[in-house]
């Protein structure tokens, strides 16, 4: 289950630093000048990068610095426009933000082995984790995968500062991460990974055949949705009022709740951010999000209403 703050605040872009040809870092401070909330490694924030365009970005700056948050954003010309809007933000721009929120927590343990895997701009999510691991004296290593070394943010700095702990897998140079070998060697100590879906899927697949292997991942792109378990309409009961909302097959639970006038919060609306997480009181859920772990899905204590559906005729939600 995610740890989150839905407090909305205004942030001002106070600095803008190109890190590579495609990645820009933005430093953001509270517009009212007050200290920003504390956050933990793996946390992200929702930023409204243009009117009505909200995106989630991992915090990747200094954990102790409450005067600014830092995010780094990959420019994706073929994307849905959020990254282009973010790249166009100038110093002095004020934007709305929500969070921080974390679905991807990591607690360093001195002396314990831990492995971080980053694919491309996924490095932003693991950067604060490896700083914490290094500070705590954990036995950590980073595997940083990218298409081309010159386009991998912070790669030279990381390699220079941490030496042999940092393994760079540069596809253009023919170096690809052997996921199975890594999971066999380091999986039982825990692997924290953020990057493209094929990399994360490969880690999960490899972990399935290594007893005791643990893989924790952060998705920023939605999973491909399989056919729903329950294909017909179903009902959602709002526990506080006893009202019942019917959810038709082509409508999400979130959309049905919104049409009914229920109070809801949402951000990505594609199952990746955790904002719409809602407590489930009764009924089996067809979990289709990228936030909950397999064991959380099995516990069935909450659901992401933007993509997950009922696996039975009626759900009762804590709304
Ligand atoms: S709104 Fe992001 S997971 Fe539902």
CSV table of N, CA and C and ligand atoms in Angstrom, one decimal, residues 266-269 271-274 276 306, ligand 1:
chain,number,residue,atom,x,y,z
A,266,UNK,N,-7.4,11.5,-8.0
A,266,UNK,CA,-6.7,10.7,-9.0
A,266,UNK,C,-5.6,11.6,-9.6
A,267,UNK,N,-4.7,10.9,-10.3
A,267,UNK,CA,-3.6,11.7,-11.0
A,267,UNK,C,-3.3,11.0,-12.3
A,268,UNK,N,-2.6,9.9,-12.3
A,268,UNK,CA,-2.2,9.3,-13.6
A,268,UNK,C,-3.3,8.7,-14.4
A,269,UNK,N,-4.3,8.1,-13.7
A,269,UNK,CA,-5.4,7.4,-14.2
A,269,UNK,C,-5.0,6.2,-15.1
A,271,UNK,N,-3.0,3.6,-13.4
A,271,UNK,CA,-2.6,2.5,-12.5
A,271,UNK,C,-1.1,2.6,-12.1
A,272,UNK,N,-0.4,3.7,-12.3
A,272,UNK,CA,1.0,3.7,-11.9
A,272,UNK,C,1.3,4.6,-10.7
A,273,UNK,N,0.5,5.5,-10.3
A,273,UNK,CA,0.9,6.5,-9.3
A,273,UNK,C,0.4,6.2,-7.9
A,274,UNK,N,-0.7,5.5,-7.7
A,274,UNK,CA,-1.2,5.2,-6.4
A,274,UNK,C,-2.1,6.2,-5.8
A,276,UNK,N,-5.2,7.1,-6.5
A,276,UNK,CA,-6.6,6.7,-6.4
A,276,UNK,C,-6.8,5.5,-5.5
A,306,UNK,N,-8.7,3.5,-10.8
A,306,UNK,CA,-8.6,3.9,-12.2
A,306,UNK,C,-8.5,2.8,-13.2
B,1,LIG,S1,-4.8,7.6,-10.5
B,1,LIG,FE1,-2.8,6.9,-10.5
B,1,LIG,S2,-3.0,4.8,-9.9
B,1,LIG,FE2,-5.0,5.5,-10.2
